[in-house]
PDB file of C-alpha atoms and ligand atoms in Angstrom:
ATOM      1  CA  MET G   1      46.373 -17.291  30.209  1.00  0.00           C
ATOM      2  CA  SER G   2      45.649 -17.076  33.905  1.00  0.00           C
ATOM      3  CA  THR G   3      43.147 -14.586  35.184  1.00  0.00           C
ATOM      4  CA  GLN G   4      44.222 -15.006  38.810  1.00  0.00           C
ATOM      5  CA  SER G   5      47.971 -14.468  38.821  1.00  0.00           C
ATOM      6  CA  ILE G   6      50.330 -11.553  38.376  1.00  0.00           C
ATOM      7  CA  ARG G   7      52.663 -11.399  35.420  1.00  0.00           C
ATOM      8  CA  PRO G   8      56.284 -12.427  36.047  1.00  0.00           C
ATOM      9  CA  VAL G   9      58.174  -9.571  37.723  1.00  0.00           C
ATOM     10  CA  LYS G  10      61.874  -8.846  37.254  1.00  0.00           C
ATOM     11  CA  VAL G  11      63.693  -6.188  39.231  1.00  0.00           C
ATOM     12  CA  LYS G  12      67.171  -4.853  38.480  1.00  0.00           C
ATOM     13  CA  ARG G  13      68.353  -2.390  41.100  1.00  0.00           C
ATOM     14  CA  LYS G  14      71.258   0.003  40.499  1.00  0.00           C
ATOM     15  CA  TYR G  15      70.467  -0.206  36.778  1.00  0.00           C
ATOM     16  CA  THR G  16      72.042   3.148  35.911  1.00  0.00           C
ATOM     17  CA  ARG G  17      74.747   4.901  37.927  1.00  0.00           C
ATOM     18  CA  SER G  18      73.779   8.539  37.753  1.00  0.00           C
ATOM     19  CA  SER G  19      71.064   8.551  40.418  1.00  0.00           C
ATOM     20  CA  PRO G  20      71.074   6.954  43.875  1.00  0.00           C
ATOM     21  CA  GLY G  21      67.898   5.008  43.118  1.00  0.00           C
ATOM     22  CA  SER G  22      67.704   3.329  39.725  1.00  0.00           C
ATOM     23  CA  VAL G  23      65.439   0.355  39.230  1.00  0.00           C
ATOM     24  CA  LEU G  24      64.506  -1.415  36.041  1.00  0.00           C
ATOM     25  CA  TYR G  25      61.086  -2.859  36.817  1.00  0.00           C
ATOM     26  CA  GLN G  26      59.541  -5.385  34.471  1.00  0.00           C
ATOM     27  CA  SER G  27      56.083  -6.884  34.735  1.00  0.00           C
ATOM     28  CA  GLY G  28      55.450  -9.210  31.813  1.00  0.00           C
ATOM     29  CA  ASP G  29      56.197  -7.079  28.755  1.00  0.00           C
ATOM     30  CA  THR G  30      55.819  -3.753  30.541  1.00  0.00           C
ATOM     31  CA  ILE G  31      59.214  -2.247  31.395  1.00  0.00           C
ATOM     32  CA  VAL G  32      59.724   0.948  33.379  1.00  0.00           C
ATOM     33  CA  LEU G  33      62.955   2.580  34.463  1.00  0.00           C
ATOM     34  CA  CYS G  34      62.397   4.249  37.847  1.00  0.00           C
ATOM     35  CA  THR G  35      65.100   6.593  39.055  1.00  0.00           C
ATOM     36  CA  ALA G  36      65.032   8.556  42.287  1.00  0.00           C
ATOM     37  CA  SER G  37      67.197  11.474  43.238  1.00  0.00           C
ATOM     38  CA  ILE G  38      67.380  13.392  46.481  1.00  0.00           C
ATOM     39  CA  GLU G  39      68.381  16.996  46.975  1.00  0.00           C
ATOM     40  CA  ASP G  40      68.520  19.387  49.890  1.00  0.00           C
ATOM     41  CA  GLY G  41      65.824  22.012  50.014  1.00  0.00           C
ATOM     42  CA  VAL G  42      62.109  21.961  49.206  1.00  0.00           C
ATOM     43  CA  PRO G  43      59.697  23.863  46.963  1.00  0.00           C
ATOM     44  CA  PRO G  44      59.133  27.464  48.173  1.00  0.00           C
ATOM     45  CA  TRP G  45      55.736  26.689  49.713  1.00  0.00           C
ATOM     46  CA  LEU G  46      57.417  24.227  52.125  1.00  0.00           C
ATOM     47  CA  ALA G  47      60.513  26.264  52.962  1.00  0.00           C
ATOM     48  CA  GLY G  48      61.000  26.645  56.723  1.00  0.00           C
ATOM     49  CA  SER G  49      58.335  24.009  57.498  1.00  0.00           C
ATOM     50  CA  GLY G  50      60.866  21.327  58.413  1.00  0.00           C
ATOM     51  CA  LYS G  51      59.050  18.994  56.027  1.00  0.00           C
ATOM     52  CA  GLY G  52      60.327  17.368  52.882  1.00  0.00           C
ATOM     53  CA  TRP G  53      58.560  16.522  49.637  1.00  0.00           C
ATOM     54  CA  VAL G  54      58.317  13.599  47.250  1.00  0.00           C
ATOM     55  CA  THR G  55      57.222  14.130  43.685  1.00  0.00           C
ATOM     56  CA  ALA G  56      57.068  12.003  40.532  1.00  0.00           C
ATOM     57  CA  GLU G  57      57.320  12.414  36.802  1.00  0.00           C
ATOM     58  CA  TYR G  58      56.102   9.887  34.224  1.00  0.00           C
ATOM     59  CA  ASN G  59      56.899   9.531  30.571  1.00  0.00           C
ATOM     60  CA  MET G  60      56.474   7.019  27.800  1.00  0.00           C
ATOM     61  CA  LEU G  61      59.333   6.704  25.337  1.00  0.00           C
ATOM     62  CA  PRO G  62      58.173   7.210  21.729  1.00  0.00           C
ATOM     63  CA  HIS G  63      58.647   3.552  20.879  1.00  0.00           C
ATOM     64  CA  SER G  64      57.383   2.107  24.131  1.00  0.00           C
ATOM     65  CA  THR G  65      54.162   1.445  22.249  1.00  0.00           C
ATOM     66  CA  ASN G  66      53.625  -0.431  18.973  1.00  0.00           C
ATOM     67  CA  ARG G  67      52.559   2.748  17.293  1.00  0.00           C
ATOM     68  CA  ARG G  68      55.162   5.482  17.800  1.00  0.00           C
ATOM     69  CA  LYS G  69      54.000   8.021  20.366  1.00  0.00           C
ATOM     70  CA  ARG G  70      55.195  11.567  19.761  1.00  0.00           C
ATOM     71  CA  ARG G  71      57.270  13.152  22.474  1.00  0.00           C
ATOM     72  CA  ASP G  72      55.740  15.977  24.499  1.00  0.00           C
ATOM     73  CA  ARG G  73      56.988  19.241  23.029  1.00  0.00           C
ATOM     74  CA  ASP G  74      57.565  22.685  24.509  1.00  0.00           C
ATOM     75  CA  GLY G  75      56.981  21.420  28.013  1.00  0.00           C
ATOM     76  CA  LYS G  76      53.408  20.427  27.128  1.00  0.00           C
ATOM     77  CA  VAL G  77      52.220  17.515  29.208  1.00  0.00           C
ATOM     78  CA  ASP G  78      49.066  15.705  28.142  1.00  0.00           C
ATOM     79  CA  GLY G  79      46.187  15.010  30.533  1.00  0.00           C
ATOM     80  CA  ARG G  80      46.926  11.292  30.884  1.00  0.00           C
ATOM     81  CA  THR G  81      50.538  11.966  31.827  1.00  0.00           C
ATOM     82  CA  THR G  82      49.543  14.628  34.357  1.00  0.00           C
ATOM     83  CA  GLU G  83      47.003  12.286  35.935  1.00  0.00           C
ATOM     84  CA  ILE G  84      49.496   9.424  36.133  1.00  0.00           C
ATOM     85  CA  GLN G  85      52.365  11.413  37.589  1.00  0.00           C
ATOM     86  CA  ARG G  86      50.094  12.850  40.271  1.00  0.00           C
ATOM     87  CA  LEU G  87      48.891   9.356  41.132  1.00  0.00           C
ATOM     88  CA  ILE G  88      52.486   8.113  41.456  1.00  0.00           C
ATOM     89  CA  GLY G  89      53.446  11.096  43.647  1.00  0.00           C
ATOM     90  CA  ARG G  90      50.407  10.703  45.926  1.00  0.00           C
ATOM     91  CA  SER G  91      50.998   6.977  46.256  1.00  0.00           C
ATOM     92  CA  LEU G  92      54.647   7.360  47.235  1.00  0.00           C
ATOM     93  CA  ARG G  93      53.937  10.228  49.649  1.00  0.00           C
ATOM     94  CA  ALA G  94      51.313   8.072  51.384  1.00  0.00           C
ATOM     95  CA  VAL G  95      54.105   5.982  52.912  1.00  0.00           C
ATOM     96  CA  VAL G  96      56.624   8.761  53.570  1.00  0.00           C
ATOM     97  CA  ASP G  97      56.755  10.694  56.824  1.00  0.00           C
ATOM     98  CA  LEU G  98      57.621  14.105  55.402  1.00  0.00           C
ATOM     99  CA  GLU G  99      58.748  15.454  58.775  1.00  0.00           C
ATOM    100  CA  ARG G 100      61.227  12.641  59.248  1.00  0.00           C
ATOM    101  CA  LEU G 101      62.421  13.241  55.708  1.00  0.00           C
ATOM    102  CA  GLY G 102      63.332  16.813  56.707  1.00  0.00           C
ATOM    103  CA  GLU G 103      63.763  19.587  54.167  1.00  0.00           C
ATOM    104  CA  ARG G 104      64.766  17.318  51.339  1.00  0.00           C
ATOM    105  CA  MET G 105      63.153  16.817  47.985  1.00  0.00           C
ATOM    106  CA  VAL G 106      62.955  13.411  46.341  1.00  0.00           C
ATOM    107  CA  THR G 107      62.031  13.176  42.672  1.00  0.00           C
ATOM    108  CA  VAL G 108      61.049   9.808  41.269  1.00  0.00           C
ATOM    109  CA  ASP G 109      61.177   9.648  37.478  1.00  0.00           C
ATOM    110  CA  CYS G 110      59.314   6.825  35.814  1.00  0.00           C
ATOM    111  CA  ASP G 111      60.234   6.312  32.163  1.00  0.00           C
ATOM    112  CA  VAL G 112      58.291   3.660  30.317  1.00  0.00           C
ATOM    113  CA  LEU G 113      60.593   1.762  27.958  1.00  0.00           C
ATOM    114  CA  GLN G 114      57.934  -0.713  26.874  1.00  0.00           C
ATOM    115  CA  ALA G 115      54.201  -0.456  27.496  1.00  0.00           C
ATOM    116  CA  ASP G 116      51.957  -3.498  27.652  1.00  0.00           C
ATOM    117  CA  GLY G 117      49.342  -2.341  30.140  1.00  0.00           C
ATOM    118  CA  GLY G 118      49.818  -1.399  33.772  1.00  0.00           C
ATOM    119  CA  THR G 119      52.522   1.208  33.275  1.00  0.00           C
ATOM    120  CA  ARG G 120      51.228   3.391  36.125  1.00  0.00           C
ATOM    121  CA  THR G 121      51.016   0.492  38.551  1.00  0.00           C
ATOM    122  CA  ALA G 122      54.521  -0.702  37.558  1.00  0.00           C
ATOM    123  CA  SER G 123      55.761   2.877  38.097  1.00  0.00           C
ATOM    124  CA  ILE G 124      54.399   2.883  41.654  1.00  0.00           C
ATOM    125  CA  THR G 125      55.737  -0.563  42.577  1.00  0.00           C
ATOM    126  CA  GLY G 126      59.146   0.055  40.977  1.00  0.00           C
ATOM    127  CA  GLY G 127      59.196   3.689  42.093  1.00  0.00           C
ATOM    128  CA  PHE G 128      58.986   2.603  45.728  1.00  0.00           C
ATOM    129  CA  LEU G 129      62.154   0.538  45.298  1.00  0.00           C
ATOM    130  CA  ALA G 130      63.984   3.467  43.698  1.00  0.00           C
ATOM    131  CA  LEU G 131      62.806   5.704  46.546  1.00  0.00           C
ATOM    132  CA  ALA G 132      64.053   3.243  49.176  1.00  0.00           C
ATOM    133  CA  ASP G 133      67.436   3.064  47.433  1.00  0.00           C
ATOM    134  CA  ALA G 134      67.711   6.861  47.210  1.00  0.00           C
ATOM    135  CA  LEU G 135      66.983   7.237  50.933  1.00  0.00           C
ATOM    136  CA  TYR G 136      69.358   4.473  51.956  1.00  0.00           C
ATOM    137  CA  PRO G 137      72.688   6.360  52.118  1.00  0.00           C
ATOM    138  CA  GLU G 138      71.215   9.075  54.328  1.00  0.00           C
ATOM    139  CA  PHE G 139      69.017   6.882  56.530  1.00  0.00           C
ATOM    140  CA  ARG G 140      70.865   3.574  56.626  1.00  0.00           C
ATOM    141  CA  LYS G 141      71.389   3.800  60.387  1.00  0.00           C
ATOM    142  CA  THR G 142      67.907   5.091  61.170  1.00  0.00           C
ATOM    143  CA  PRO G 143      65.767   2.539  63.024  1.00  0.00           C
ATOM    144  CA  PRO G 144      62.436   1.662  61.357  1.00  0.00           C
ATOM    145  CA  ALA G 145      60.483   3.580  64.013  1.00  0.00           C
ATOM    146  CA  GLU G 146      62.214   6.816  62.937  1.00  0.00           C
ATOM    147  CA  HIS G 147      62.736   6.080  59.248  1.00  0.00           C
ATOM    148  CA  PRO G 148      60.929   8.318  56.734  1.00  0.00           C
ATOM    149  CA  LEU G 149      59.439   5.207  55.083  1.00  0.00           C
ATOM    150  CA  ARG G 150      56.539   4.092  57.281  1.00  0.00           C
ATOM    151  CA  ASP G 151      55.394   1.306  55.007  1.00  0.00           C
ATOM    152  CA  SER G 152      55.901  -0.013  51.485  1.00  0.00           C
ATOM    153  CA  ILE G 153      53.587   0.746  48.597  1.00  0.00           C
ATOM    154  CA  ALA G 154      52.644  -1.257  45.511  1.00  0.00           C
ATOM    155  CA  ALA G 155      49.925  -1.174  42.868  1.00  0.00           C
ATOM    156  CA  ILE G 156      48.180  -3.553  40.502  1.00  0.00           C
ATOM    157  CA  SER G 157      45.403  -3.436  37.949  1.00  0.00           C
ATOM    158  CA  VAL G 158      42.331  -5.648  37.960  1.00  0.00           C
ATOM    159  CA  GLY G 159      39.333  -5.784  35.705  1.00  0.00           C
ATOM    160  CA  ILE G 160      36.411  -7.749  34.372  1.00  0.00           C
ATOM    161  CA  VAL G 161      37.473  -9.410  31.147  1.00  0.00           C
ATOM    162  CA  ASN G 162      35.096 -11.698  29.259  1.00  0.00           C
ATOM    163  CA  GLY G 163      32.861 -11.652  32.331  1.00  0.00           C
ATOM    164  CA  LYS G 164      35.633 -12.789  34.692  1.00  0.00           C
ATOM    165  CA  PRO G 165      37.407 -10.851  37.441  1.00  0.00           C
ATOM    166  CA  THR G 166      40.987 -10.745  36.187  1.00  0.00           C
ATOM    167  CA  LEU G 167      44.266  -9.761  37.826  1.00  0.00           C
ATOM    168  CA  ASP G 168      47.042  -7.645  36.281  1.00  0.00           C
ATOM    169  CA  LEU G 169      45.810  -6.621  32.835  1.00  0.00           C
ATOM    170  CA  ASP G 170      48.186  -6.562  29.894  1.00  0.00           C
ATOM    171  CA  TYR G 171      47.257  -4.361  26.944  1.00  0.00           C
ATOM    172  CA  GLU G 172      45.112  -7.029  25.297  1.00  0.00           C
ATOM    173  CA  LYS G 173      43.143  -7.693  28.481  1.00  0.00           C
ATOM    174  CA  ASP G 174      42.921  -3.974  29.251  1.00  0.00           C
ATOM    175  CA  PHE G 175      41.495  -3.401  25.786  1.00  0.00           C
ATOM    176  CA  ALA G 176      38.932  -6.174  26.261  1.00  0.00           C
ATOM    177  CA  ALA G 177      38.003  -5.210  29.827  1.00  0.00           C
ATOM    178  CA  ALA G 178      34.457  -4.072  30.533  1.00  0.00           C
ATOM    179  CA  VAL G 179      35.544  -2.763  33.923  1.00  0.00           C
ATOM    180  CA  ASP G 180      39.044  -1.781  34.863  1.00  0.00           C
ATOM    181  CA  MET G 181      40.559  -0.676  38.100  1.00  0.00           C
ATOM    182  CA  ASN G 182      43.918   0.358  39.518  1.00  0.00           C
ATOM    183  CA  VAL G 183      44.459  -0.426  43.187  1.00  0.00           C
ATOM    184  CA  VAL G 184      47.246   1.084  45.300  1.00  0.00           C
ATOM    185  CA  MET G 185      47.950  -0.490  48.690  1.00  0.00           C
ATOM    186  CA  THR G 186      50.555  -0.453  51.401  1.00  0.00           C
ATOM    187  CA  GLY G 187      52.507  -3.536  52.439  1.00  0.00           C
ATOM    188  CA  LYS G 188      50.485  -3.618  55.671  1.00  0.00           C
ATOM    189  CA  GLY G 189      47.310  -3.949  53.613  1.00  0.00           C
ATOM    190  CA  GLN G 190      45.881  -0.419  53.772  1.00  0.00           C
ATOM    191  CA  PHE G 191      44.271   1.093  50.685  1.00  0.00           C
ATOM    192  CA  VAL G 192      45.732   4.312  49.358  1.00  0.00           C
ATOM    193  CA  GLU G 193      43.809   4.737  46.130  1.00  0.00           C
ATOM    194  CA  ILE G 194      41.286   2.823  44.052  1.00  0.00           C
ATOM    195  CA  GLN G 195      40.461   4.025  40.563  1.00  0.00           C
ATOM    196  CA  GLY G 196      37.770   1.933  38.954  1.00  0.00           C
ATOM    197  CA  THR G 197      35.687   2.524  35.860  1.00  0.00           C
ATOM    198  CA  GLY G 198      32.880   0.563  34.287  1.00  0.00           C
ATOM    199  CA  GLU G 199      33.592   1.523  30.698  1.00  0.00           C
ATOM    200  CA  GLU G 200      31.630  -1.083  28.800  1.00  0.00           C
ATOM    201  CA  ALA G 201      29.435  -2.297  31.628  1.00  0.00           C
ATOM    202  CA  THR G 202      28.370  -1.383  35.116  1.00  0.00           C
ATOM    203  CA  PHE G 203      29.489  -3.541  38.042  1.00  0.00           C
ATOM    204  CA  ASP G 204      27.817  -4.669  41.244  1.00  0.00           C
ATOM    205  CA  ASP G 205      28.903  -5.161  44.868  1.00  0.00           C
ATOM    206  CA  ASP G 206      29.918  -8.784  44.354  1.00  0.00           C
ATOM    207  CA  GLU G 207      32.063  -7.963  41.352  1.00  0.00           C
ATOM    208  CA  LEU G 208      33.663  -5.075  43.202  1.00  0.00           C
ATOM    209  CA  ALA G 209      34.436  -7.356  46.156  1.00  0.00           C
ATOM    210  CA  ALA G 210      35.934  -9.971  43.816  1.00  0.00           C
ATOM    211  CA  LEU G 211      38.154  -7.365  42.155  1.00  0.00           C
ATOM    212  CA  ILE G 212      39.380  -6.013  45.488  1.00  0.00           C
ATOM    213  CA  LYS G 213      40.135  -9.524  46.719  1.00  0.00           C
ATOM    214  CA  LEU G 214      42.175 -10.256  43.605  1.00  0.00           C
ATOM    215  CA  ALA G 215      44.038  -6.950  43.878  1.00  0.00           C
ATOM    216  CA  LYS G 216      44.883  -7.628  47.535  1.00  0.00           C
ATOM    217  CA  ALA G 217      46.340 -11.016  46.615  1.00  0.00           C
ATOM    218  CA  GLY G 218      48.377  -9.402  43.835  1.00  0.00           C
ATOM    219  CA  ILE G 219      49.714  -6.623  46.061  1.00  0.00           C
ATOM    220  CA  LYS G 220      50.706  -9.188  48.679  1.00  0.00           C
ATOM    221  CA  GLN G 221      52.886 -10.930  46.109  1.00  0.00           C
ATOM    222  CA  LEU G 222      54.354  -7.638  44.919  1.00  0.00           C
ATOM    223  CA  THR G 223      55.172  -6.620  48.497  1.00  0.00           C
ATOM    224  CA  LYS G 224      57.075  -9.879  48.956  1.00  0.00           C
ATOM    225  CA  ILE G 225      58.984  -9.269  45.726  1.00  0.00           C
ATOM    226  CA  GLN G 226      59.866  -5.744  46.891  1.00  0.00           C
ATOM    227  CA  GLN G 227      61.047  -7.031  50.247  1.00  0.00           C
ATOM    228  CA  GLU G 228      63.158  -9.796  48.684  1.00  0.00           C
ATOM    229  CA  SER G 229      64.588  -7.384  46.186  1.00  0.00           C
ATOM    230  CA  LEU G 230      65.735  -4.874  48.821  1.00  0.00           C
ATOM    231  CA  GLY G 231      67.051  -7.664  51.083  1.00  0.00           C
ATOM    232  CA  LYS G 232      69.139  -6.159  53.879  1.00  0.00           C
ATOM    233  CA  GLN G 233      68.178  -2.667  52.744  1.00  0.00           C
ATOM    234  CA  TRP G 234      64.499  -3.291  53.537  1.00  0.00           C
ATOM    235  CA  PRO G 235      63.827  -0.280  55.759  1.00  0.00           C
ATOM    236  CA  LEU G 236      60.771  -1.675  57.553  1.00  0.00           C
ATOM    237  CA  ALA G 237      62.167  -4.779  59.266  1.00  0.00           C
TER     238      ALA G 237
HETATM  239  N1  LIG D 301      48.850   2.852  25.415  1.00  0.00           N
HETATM  240  C1  LIG D 301      49.384   3.209  24.206  1.00  0.00           C
HETATM  241  N2  LIG D 301      49.504   4.537  23.889  1.00  0.00           N
HETATM  242  C2  LIG D 301      49.116   5.523  24.752  1.00  0.00           C
HETATM  243  C3  LIG D 301      48.563   5.158  25.985  1.00  0.00           C
HETATM  244  C4  LIG D 301      48.437   3.815  26.295  1.00  0.00           C
HETATM  245  O1  LIG D 301      49.767   2.338  23.425  1.00  0.00           O
HETATM  246  O2  LIG D 301      49.247   6.707  24.418  1.00  0.00           O
HETATM  247  C5  LIG D 301      48.728   1.421  25.769  1.00  0.00           C
HETATM  248  C6  LIG D 301      49.926   0.957  26.593  1.00  0.00           C
HETATM  249  O3  LIG D 301      50.210  -0.398  26.295  1.00  0.00           O
HETATM  250  C7  LIG D 301      49.411   1.085  27.995  1.00  0.00           C
HETATM  251  C8  LIG D 301      47.974   0.599  27.783  1.00  0.00           C
HETATM  252  O4  LIG D 301      47.591   1.187  26.550  1.00  0.00           O
HETATM  253  O5  LIG D 301      50.144   0.322  28.923  1.00  0.00           O
HETATM  254  C9  LIG D 301      47.005   0.987  28.859  1.00  0.00           C
HETATM  255  O6  LIG D 301      46.998   2.382  28.995  1.00  0.00           O
HETATM  256  P1  LIG D 301      46.366   3.092  30.242  1.00  0.00           P
HETATM  257  O7  LIG D 301      46.157   4.534  29.869  1.00  0.00           O
HETATM  258  O8  LIG D 301      45.210   2.327  30.759  1.00  0.00           O
HETATM  259  O9  LIG D 301      47.547   3.101  31.344  1.00  0.00           O
HETATM  260  P2  LIG D 301      48.378   1.933  32.043  1.00  0.00           P
HETATM  261  O10 LIG D 301      47.527   0.686  32.097  1.00  0.00           O
HETATM  262  O11 LIG D 301      49.614   1.714  31.209  1.00  0.00           O
HETATM  263  O12 LIG D 301      48.686   2.461  33.401  1.00  0.00           O
END
């Protein structure tokens, strides 16, 4: 198994019909359905500001994991889910000009159908495509310089597994990783978020640099996949 390449990615846009953005995003054995819907109006704290909002929700289906995971009940959301959905929301908002979006609210729902590591990073990369599709009907004639999407966004995990900097961790590698990190970057190569933890071991400057280099190479490939997938609808040409 390669330590330097991303897992095979498959993208199916317009996967379901009920929301304007609906993308089935598969990275290896991790599969996430990302849907995006757009509505007029914003949360009360933004009303009258002229600005829009983008938010995200994340969920794992009970049998997305080998061992059945109980559904959240009575609106209770566990800490991991809260952390992940905030990360997805922040990442997507980083590339959206909320003023150009106007008083509209976009919700990106990321539902994990199958989890094999990297579900949050897949949600960000696939969620961007769903977001672009949801914005398309309204902004199809808007030139890139005025479009609410200023850049693309994608994410990948990296880690140190068996002493080696490794790209795109599946569950097995994630489990074996001494250090693991999620990196979120724009298509133009700007960092948005880096979450890295030395769980089993500390890491030094050189290892950190190696992980960042790997992540950058991975994001570059993901950006290309996103661009190819959106084709003529790529809003940043
Ligand atoms: N996982 C699981 N049950 C859980 C949480 C995670 O089986 O309740 C597995 C799943 O394969 C997931 C992996 O552990 O993809 C890594 O989880 P992590 O919390 O690091 O998030 P992810 O890498 O999916 O963003």
